Amino acid sequence: MTLYVWGYLPEYEKERDDILDAVDTVFRSGQLVLGPRVRAFEQEFAAYHGVEHCVGVDNGTNAIVLGLRALGVGAGDEVITVSNTAAPTVLAIDAVGATPVFVDIDPETYLMDVEQVAGVVSDRTRCILPVHLYGQCVDLAPLEAIAAKHGLPILEDCAQAHGARRHGRIAGSTGKAAAFSFYPTKVLGAYGDGGATMTGDAEVAANLRRLRYYGMESQYYVVSTPGYNSRLDEVQAEILRRKLTRLDDYIAKRRAIAARYEQAFADTELVTPRTAPGNDHVYYVYVVRHPRRDKIIEALKARDISLNISYPWPVHTQSGFAHLGYEKGSLPVTEAAADEIFSLPMFPSLSDTDQERVIDTLRAVLATV
């Protein structure tokens, strides 16, 4: 049987009764859209982060789109971010008519190189969008100083960092707003699409609630444009409420799996994840690095172990973003990493037996490539 990098099916088998009960509970309630389960999840998720407001939306991409809109970012503006991210981060910037401005990444953590940000701030910059990638946090302290100097909001992309902390501060609690995805493979995943945008600012929260509901504050009356139909549904909210109570356990299991990988490959050429000082990593993905990456992946695939690359093509090198004008070589650290990184299976329900299979097989392959 092929072993994949994601663990949706093993998790479902383990939690099936609770998930189906959540679905039945909602269906029997007669309230399917923007009802009490969404409100309850918003309150509970905000409380988990120590943030006052949470607005549930339909997916993580729109969590960024609405976050940018609520912060006043629009056509002609610039948003500073990274190219080593999932394309939706940048697509969200494009969706509001703004232009992404990229900085390179740290060569060890693959996170935003915050020392480069001050050098790309212009009179068109309207937002800084750091991506908490792979399960650990960007150092936001330097970005806070830059943001304060130039009057810029920080919108945290937390799609891969549920529960991650830096110096005890949880991802999503520092910026003016923060966007989350609940795609099924996330550290906190729904059983379909889902997202949320959090903020400590009541005015931003009010804007977010209008934006996700056509621009309406009450039914049928639009008070602001543009508005969207971007609502987290009741079924996903109820599932997420239940899974939220298990989030810390999910994280503990991910860390245990990461520790076993670290020990198993310590004597090999495989570069295992580096955790930045002060960070508490949650290992959304376990990203490793090797100069003969492609040969390794093919060899493991032949042995029924399917791995993933996050991400094989930096955003600025993709044809769909050619209009941004970035030449090959413009972000050298990002581009070099994309040629060598790949992810090992990482999910809370990964069994010891399956992990040992990955370790033994990969060690054997490393000895031959």
Short mmCIF file of N, CA, C and O in Angstrom, two decimals, residues 91-178:
data_model
loop_
_atom_site.label_atom_id
_atom_site.label_comp_id
_atom_site.label_asym_id
_atom_site.label_seq_id
_atom_site.Cartn_x
_atom_site.Cartn_y
_atom_site.Cartn_z
N LEU A 91 -1.84 35.14 -4.97
CA LEU A 91 -3.08 35.33 -5.71
C LEU A 91 -4.05 36.24 -4.95
O LEU A 91 -4.80 37.01 -5.56
N ALA A 92 -4.03 36.14 -3.62
CA ALA A 92 -4.90 37.00 -2.82
C ALA A 92 -4.50 38.47 -2.95
O ALA A 92 -5.37 39.36 -3.01
N ILE A 93 -3.21 38.72 -3.01
CA ILE A 93 -2.74 40.09 -3.20
C ILE A 93 -3.19 40.60 -4.57
O ILE A 93 -3.69 41.72 -4.70
N ASP A 94 -3.02 39.76 -5.57
CA ASP A 94 -3.45 40.13 -6.92
C ASP A 94 -4.96 40.36 -6.97
O ASP A 94 -5.44 41.25 -7.69
N ALA A 95 -5.72 39.58 -6.21
CA ALA A 95 -7.18 39.67 -6.25
C ALA A 95 -7.70 41.03 -5.79
O ALA A 95 -8.79 41.44 -6.20
N VAL A 96 -6.97 41.70 -4.93
CA VAL A 96 -7.42 43.02 -4.47
C VAL A 96 -6.83 44.15 -5.32
O VAL A 96 -7.03 45.32 -5.02
N GLY A 97 -6.08 43.77 -6.37
CA GLY A 97 -5.52 44.77 -7.27
C GLY A 97 -4.17 45.30 -6.85
O GLY A 97 -3.63 46.23 -7.49
N ALA A 98 -3.59 44.72 -5.81
CA ALA A 98 -2.29 45.17 -5.32
C ALA A 98 -1.17 44.39 -6.00
O ALA A 98 -1.40 43.38 -6.67
N THR A 99 0.06 44.83 -5.79
CA THR A 99 1.23 44.20 -6.38
C THR A 99 2.10 43.58 -5.29
O THR A 99 2.48 44.28 -4.34
N PRO A 100 2.42 42.29 -5.40
CA PRO A 100 3.33 41.69 -4.43
C PRO A 100 4.77 42.14 -4.67
O PRO A 100 5.22 42.21 -5.82
N VAL A 101 5.47 42.43 -3.60
CA VAL A 101 6.89 42.76 -3.66
C VAL A 101 7.61 41.72 -2.83
O VAL A 101 7.35 41.59 -1.63
N PHE A 102 8.52 40.97 -3.45
CA PHE A 102 9.12 39.83 -2.78
C PHE A 102 10.46 40.17 -2.13
O PHE A 102 11.25 40.94 -2.70
N VAL A 103 10.69 39.57 -0.98
CA VAL A 103 12.02 39.52 -0.40
C VAL A 103 12.44 38.05 -0.34
O VAL A 103 11.60 37.15 -0.42
N ASP A 104 13.73 37.81 -0.18
CA ASP A 104 14.24 36.44 -0.16
C ASP A 104 14.02 35.82 1.22
O ASP A 104 13.43 36.44 2.12
N ILE A 105 14.48 34.60 1.37
CA ILE A 105 14.23 33.84 2.59
C ILE A 105 15.53 33.50 3.31
O ILE A 105 16.62 33.55 2.72
N ASP A 106 15.41 33.15 4.57
CA ASP A 106 16.54 32.67 5.34
C ASP A 106 16.94 31.29 4.81
O ASP A 106 16.08 30.43 4.60
N PRO A 107 18.23 31.02 4.60
CA PRO A 107 18.63 29.76 3.98
C PRO A 107 18.46 28.53 4.87
O PRO A 107 18.50 27.40 4.37
N GLU A 108 18.27 28.72 6.17
CA GLU A 108 18.11 27.58 7.08
C GLU A 108 16.67 27.29 7.44
O GLU A 108 16.26 26.14 7.51
N THR A 109 15.88 28.33 7.68
CA THR A 109 14.48 28.12 8.09
C THR A 109 13.51 28.24 6.92
O THR A 109 12.36 27.82 7.02
N TYR A 110 13.95 28.88 5.82
CA TYR A 110 13.13 29.14 4.63
C TYR A 110 12.01 30.16 4.91
O TYR A 110 11.09 30.31 4.10
N LEU A 111 12.10 30.85 6.02
CA LEU A 111 11.16 31.91 6.36
C LEU A 111 11.63 33.24 5.78
O LEU A 111 12.80 33.41 5.42
N MET A 112 10.74 34.23 5.74
CA MET A 112 11.05 35.56 5.26
C MET A 112 12.34 36.09 5.90
O MET A 112 12.50 36.04 7.12
N ASP A 113 13.25 36.58 5.06
CA ASP A 113 14.44 37.26 5.55
C ASP A 113 14.04 38.67 5.94
O ASP A 113 13.98 39.57 5.09
N VAL A 114 13.75 38.86 7.20
CA VAL A 114 13.17 40.13 7.65
C VAL A 114 14.13 41.30 7.49
O VAL A 114 13.71 42.46 7.44
N GLU A 115 15.44 41.02 7.38
CA GLU A 115 16.41 42.09 7.22
C GLU A 115 16.31 42.75 5.85
O GLU A 115 16.84 43.85 5.65
N GLN A 116 15.64 42.11 4.91
CA GLN A 116 15.50 42.68 3.57
C GLN A 116 14.27 43.57 3.42
O GLN A 116 14.15 44.29 2.42
N VAL A 117 13.39 43.52 4.38
CA VAL A 117 12.09 44.20 4.22
C VAL A 117 12.22 45.71 4.15
O VAL A 117 11.61 46.36 3.29
N ALA A 118 13.01 46.30 5.04
CA ALA A 118 13.12 47.76 5.06
C ALA A 118 13.58 48.30 3.72
O ALA A 118 13.17 49.40 3.30
N GLY A 119 14.40 47.53 3.01
CA GLY A 119 14.95 48.00 1.74
C GLY A 119 13.97 48.02 0.59
O GLY A 119 14.28 48.60 -0.46
N VAL A 120 12.81 47.39 0.74
CA VAL A 120 11.84 47.38 -0.36
C VAL A 120 10.58 48.18 -0.04
O VAL A 120 9.64 48.22 -0.85
N VAL A 121 10.53 48.82 1.11
CA VAL A 121 9.39 49.69 1.43
C VAL A 121 9.42 50.90 0.51
O VAL A 121 10.46 51.54 0.32
N SER A 122 8.27 51.19 -0.10
CA SER A 122 8.17 52.35 -0.99
C SER A 122 6.96 53.19 -0.58
O SER A 122 6.24 52.84 0.36
N ASP A 123 6.75 54.28 -1.32
CA ASP A 123 5.59 55.11 -1.00
C ASP A 123 4.28 54.45 -1.41
O ASP A 123 3.20 54.96 -1.11
N ARG A 124 4.36 53.30 -2.11
CA ARG A 124 3.15 52.54 -2.47
C ARG A 124 2.89 51.37 -1.52
O ARG A 124 1.85 50.71 -1.63
N THR A 125 3.82 51.10 -0.62
CA THR A 125 3.64 49.96 0.29
C THR A 125 2.48 50.24 1.23
O THR A 125 2.40 51.30 1.85
N ARG A 126 1.59 49.25 1.34
CA ARG A 126 0.42 49.41 2.21
C ARG A 126 0.29 48.29 3.24
O ARG A 126 -0.55 48.37 4.13
N CYS A 127 1.10 47.24 3.11
CA CYS A 127 0.95 46.12 4.04
C CYS A 127 2.20 45.25 3.97
O CYS A 127 2.85 45.14 2.92
N ILE A 128 2.54 44.62 5.10
CA ILE A 128 3.58 43.60 5.15
C ILE A 128 2.88 42.28 5.45
O ILE A 128 2.11 42.18 6.41
N LEU A 129 3.14 41.26 4.62
CA LEU A 129 2.45 39.99 4.73
C LEU A 129 3.48 38.86 4.95
O LEU A 129 3.88 38.20 4.00
N PRO A 130 3.91 38.64 6.19
CA PRO A 130 4.83 37.52 6.46
C PRO A 130 4.08 36.20 6.45
O PRO A 130 2.91 36.12 6.86
N VAL A 131 4.75 35.16 5.97
CA VAL A 131 4.16 33.82 5.91
C VAL A 131 4.83 32.94 6.96
O VAL A 131 6.02 32.66 6.87
N HIS A 132 4.06 32.52 7.96
CA HIS A 132 4.57 31.58 8.95
C HIS A 132 4.57 30.20 8.30
O HIS A 132 3.53 29.53 8.24
N LEU A 133 5.72 29.78 7.82
CA LEU A 133 5.80 28.66 6.90
C LEU A 133 6.21 27.35 7.55
O LEU A 133 7.07 27.34 8.44
N TYR A 134 5.61 26.27 7.07
CA TYR A 134 5.96 24.90 7.43
C TYR A 134 5.68 24.55 8.89
O TYR A 134 5.90 23.42 9.31
N GLY A 135 5.22 25.51 9.67
CA GLY A 135 4.91 25.22 11.06
C GLY A 135 5.65 26.07 12.07
O GLY A 135 5.53 25.84 13.27
N GLN A 136 6.41 27.08 11.60
CA GLN A 136 7.06 27.96 12.56
C GLN A 136 6.93 29.42 12.15
O GLN A 136 6.60 29.74 11.00
N CYS A 137 7.20 30.30 13.09
CA CYS A 137 6.87 31.72 12.95
C CYS A 137 8.02 32.56 12.41
O CYS A 137 9.19 32.36 12.77
N VAL A 138 7.67 33.51 11.59
CA VAL A 138 8.59 34.57 11.19
C VAL A 138 8.87 35.44 12.42
O VAL A 138 8.00 35.62 13.28
N ASP A 139 10.08 35.98 12.50
CA ASP A 139 10.42 36.92 13.56
C ASP A 139 9.72 38.24 13.26
O ASP A 139 10.14 39.00 12.38
N LEU A 140 8.65 38.52 13.99
CA LEU A 140 7.85 39.71 13.69
C LEU A 140 8.37 40.98 14.35
O LEU A 140 7.95 42.08 13.97
N ALA A 141 9.27 40.87 15.32
CA ALA A 141 9.74 42.07 16.02
C ALA A 141 10.34 43.11 15.08
O ALA A 141 9.97 44.30 15.15
N PRO A 142 11.25 42.73 14.17
CA PRO A 142 11.76 43.75 13.23
C PRO A 142 10.67 44.30 12.32
O PRO A 142 10.71 45.48 11.95
N LEU A 143 9.72 43.45 11.95
CA LEU A 143 8.64 43.91 11.08
C LEU A 143 7.72 44.89 11.81
O LEU A 143 7.21 45.84 11.20
N GLU A 144 7.51 44.66 13.11
CA GLU A 144 6.71 45.61 13.89
C GLU A 144 7.36 46.99 13.91
O GLU A 144 6.67 48.02 13.82
N ALA A 145 8.68 47.02 14.01
CA ALA A 145 9.38 48.30 14.02
C ALA A 145 9.24 49.02 12.68
O ALA A 145 9.00 50.23 12.63
N ILE A 146 9.39 48.25 11.59
CA ILE A 146 9.23 48.83 10.26
C ILE A 146 7.79 49.31 10.05
O ILE A 146 7.55 50.40 9.52
N ALA A 147 6.86 48.48 10.47
CA ALA A 147 5.44 48.83 10.32
C ALA A 147 5.11 50.10 11.08
O ALA A 147 4.38 50.97 10.58
N ALA A 148 5.62 50.22 12.29
CA ALA A 148 5.35 51.42 13.10
C ALA A 148 5.98 52.66 12.46
O ALA A 148 5.36 53.74 12.43
N LYS A 149 7.17 52.52 11.93
CA LYS A 149 7.86 53.67 11.31
C LYS A 149 7.11 54.20 10.11
O LYS A 149 7.03 55.42 9.90
N HIS A 150 6.53 53.28 9.32
CA HIS A 150 5.89 53.69 8.06
C HIS A 150 4.36 53.68 8.13
O HIS A 150 3.71 53.95 7.11
N GLY A 151 3.81 53.37 9.28
CA GLY A 151 2.36 53.35 9.41
C GLY A 151 1.71 52.23 8.61
O GLY A 151 0.64 52.43 8.01
N LEU A 152 2.32 51.05 8.61
CA LEU A 152 1.83 49.92 7.82
C LEU A 152 1.23 48.84 8.71
O LEU A 152 1.75 48.56 9.79
N PRO A 153 0.16 48.21 8.27
CA PRO A 153 -0.36 47.05 9.01
C PRO A 153 0.42 45.78 8.64
O PRO A 153 0.95 45.67 7.53
N ILE A 154 0.47 44.84 9.57
CA ILE A 154 1.00 43.51 9.30
C ILE A 154 -0.17 42.54 9.25
O ILE A 154 -1.00 42.50 10.16
N LEU A 155 -0.25 41.79 8.15
CA LEU A 155 -1.24 40.73 8.01
C LEU A 155 -0.49 39.41 8.03
O LEU A 155 0.25 39.10 7.09
N GLU A 156 -0.65 38.61 9.07
CA GLU A 156 0.05 37.35 9.20
C GLU A 156 -0.66 36.25 8.40
O GLU A 156 -1.86 36.06 8.56
N ASP A 157 0.10 35.54 7.57
CA ASP A 157 -0.42 34.35 6.91
C ASP A 157 -0.09 33.16 7.81
O ASP A 157 1.06 32.72 7.88
N CYS A 158 -1.11 32.65 8.48
CA CYS A 158 -0.94 31.57 9.47
C CYS A 158 -1.47 30.24 8.97
O CYS A 158 -1.71 29.33 9.77
N ALA A 159 -1.62 30.09 7.67
CA ALA A 159 -2.23 28.87 7.12
C ALA A 159 -1.48 27.62 7.52
O ALA A 159 -2.07 26.54 7.61
N GLN A 160 -0.16 27.73 7.77
CA GLN A 160 0.64 26.56 8.09
C GLN A 160 1.16 26.58 9.52
O GLN A 160 2.09 25.83 9.86
N ALA A 161 0.56 27.38 10.37
CA ALA A 161 1.17 27.57 11.70
C ALA A 161 0.17 27.59 12.85
O ALA A 161 0.39 28.27 13.85
N HIS A 162 -0.91 26.84 12.74
CA HIS A 162 -1.86 26.79 13.85
C HIS A 162 -1.14 26.33 15.12
O HIS A 162 -0.57 25.24 15.17
N GLY A 163 -1.17 27.15 16.14
CA GLY A 163 -0.59 26.78 17.42
C GLY A 163 0.90 27.04 17.56
O GLY A 163 1.46 26.85 18.65
N ALA A 164 1.57 27.46 16.50
CA ALA A 164 3.00 27.77 16.58
C ALA A 164 3.22 29.03 17.42
O ALA A 164 2.37 29.93 17.45
N ARG A 165 4.36 29.08 18.07
CA ARG A 165 4.66 30.23 18.94
C ARG A 165 6.09 30.70 18.72
O ARG A 165 6.97 29.92 18.36
N ARG A 166 6.29 31.97 19.00
CA ARG A 166 7.63 32.56 19.03
C ARG A 166 7.78 33.33 20.32
O ARG A 166 7.02 34.25 20.58
N HIS A 167 8.76 32.93 21.13
CA HIS A 167 8.94 33.52 22.46
C HIS A 167 7.62 33.54 23.23
O HIS A 167 7.29 34.52 23.91
N GLY A 168 6.85 32.46 23.09
CA GLY A 168 5.60 32.31 23.81
C GLY A 168 4.41 32.99 23.18
O GLY A 168 3.28 32.80 23.64
N ARG A 169 4.62 33.74 22.13
CA ARG A 169 3.55 34.49 21.48
C ARG A 169 3.00 33.67 20.31
O ARG A 169 3.75 33.32 19.40
N ILE A 170 1.72 33.38 20.33
CA ILE A 170 1.14 32.47 19.34
C ILE A 170 0.96 33.16 18.00
O ILE A 170 0.63 34.35 17.91
N ALA A 171 1.19 32.40 16.93
CA ALA A 171 1.01 32.92 15.58
C ALA A 171 -0.41 33.43 15.39
O ALA A 171 -1.38 32.77 15.75
N GLY A 172 -0.51 34.62 14.85
CA GLY A 172 -1.82 35.22 14.61
C GLY A 172 -2.22 36.26 15.63
O GLY A 172 -3.27 36.90 15.46
N SER A 173 -1.40 36.45 16.66
CA SER A 173 -1.78 37.37 17.73
C SER A 173 -0.99 38.68 17.73
O SER A 173 -1.18 39.51 18.60
N THR A 174 -0.12 38.86 16.74
CA THR A 174 0.77 40.02 16.73
C THR A 174 0.35 41.09 15.74
O THR A 174 0.34 42.28 16.05
N GLY A 175 0.04 40.69 14.52
CA GLY A 175 -0.27 41.65 13.47
C GLY A 175 -1.61 42.34 13.66
O GLY A 175 -2.39 42.03 14.56
N LYS A 176 -1.86 43.29 12.78
CA LYS A 176 -3.16 43.96 12.76
C LYS A 176 -4.28 42.97 12.46
O LYS A 176 -5.41 43.10 12.94
N ALA A 177 -3.93 41.96 11.65
CA ALA A 177 -4.87 40.89 11.33
C ALA A 177 -4.07 39.64 10.99
O ALA A 177 -2.86 39.71 10.76
N ALA A 178 -4.74 38.50 10.97
CA ALA A 178 -4.10 37.23 10.66
C ALA A 178 -5.08 36.35 9.91
O ALA A 178 -6.27 36.31 10.24
#
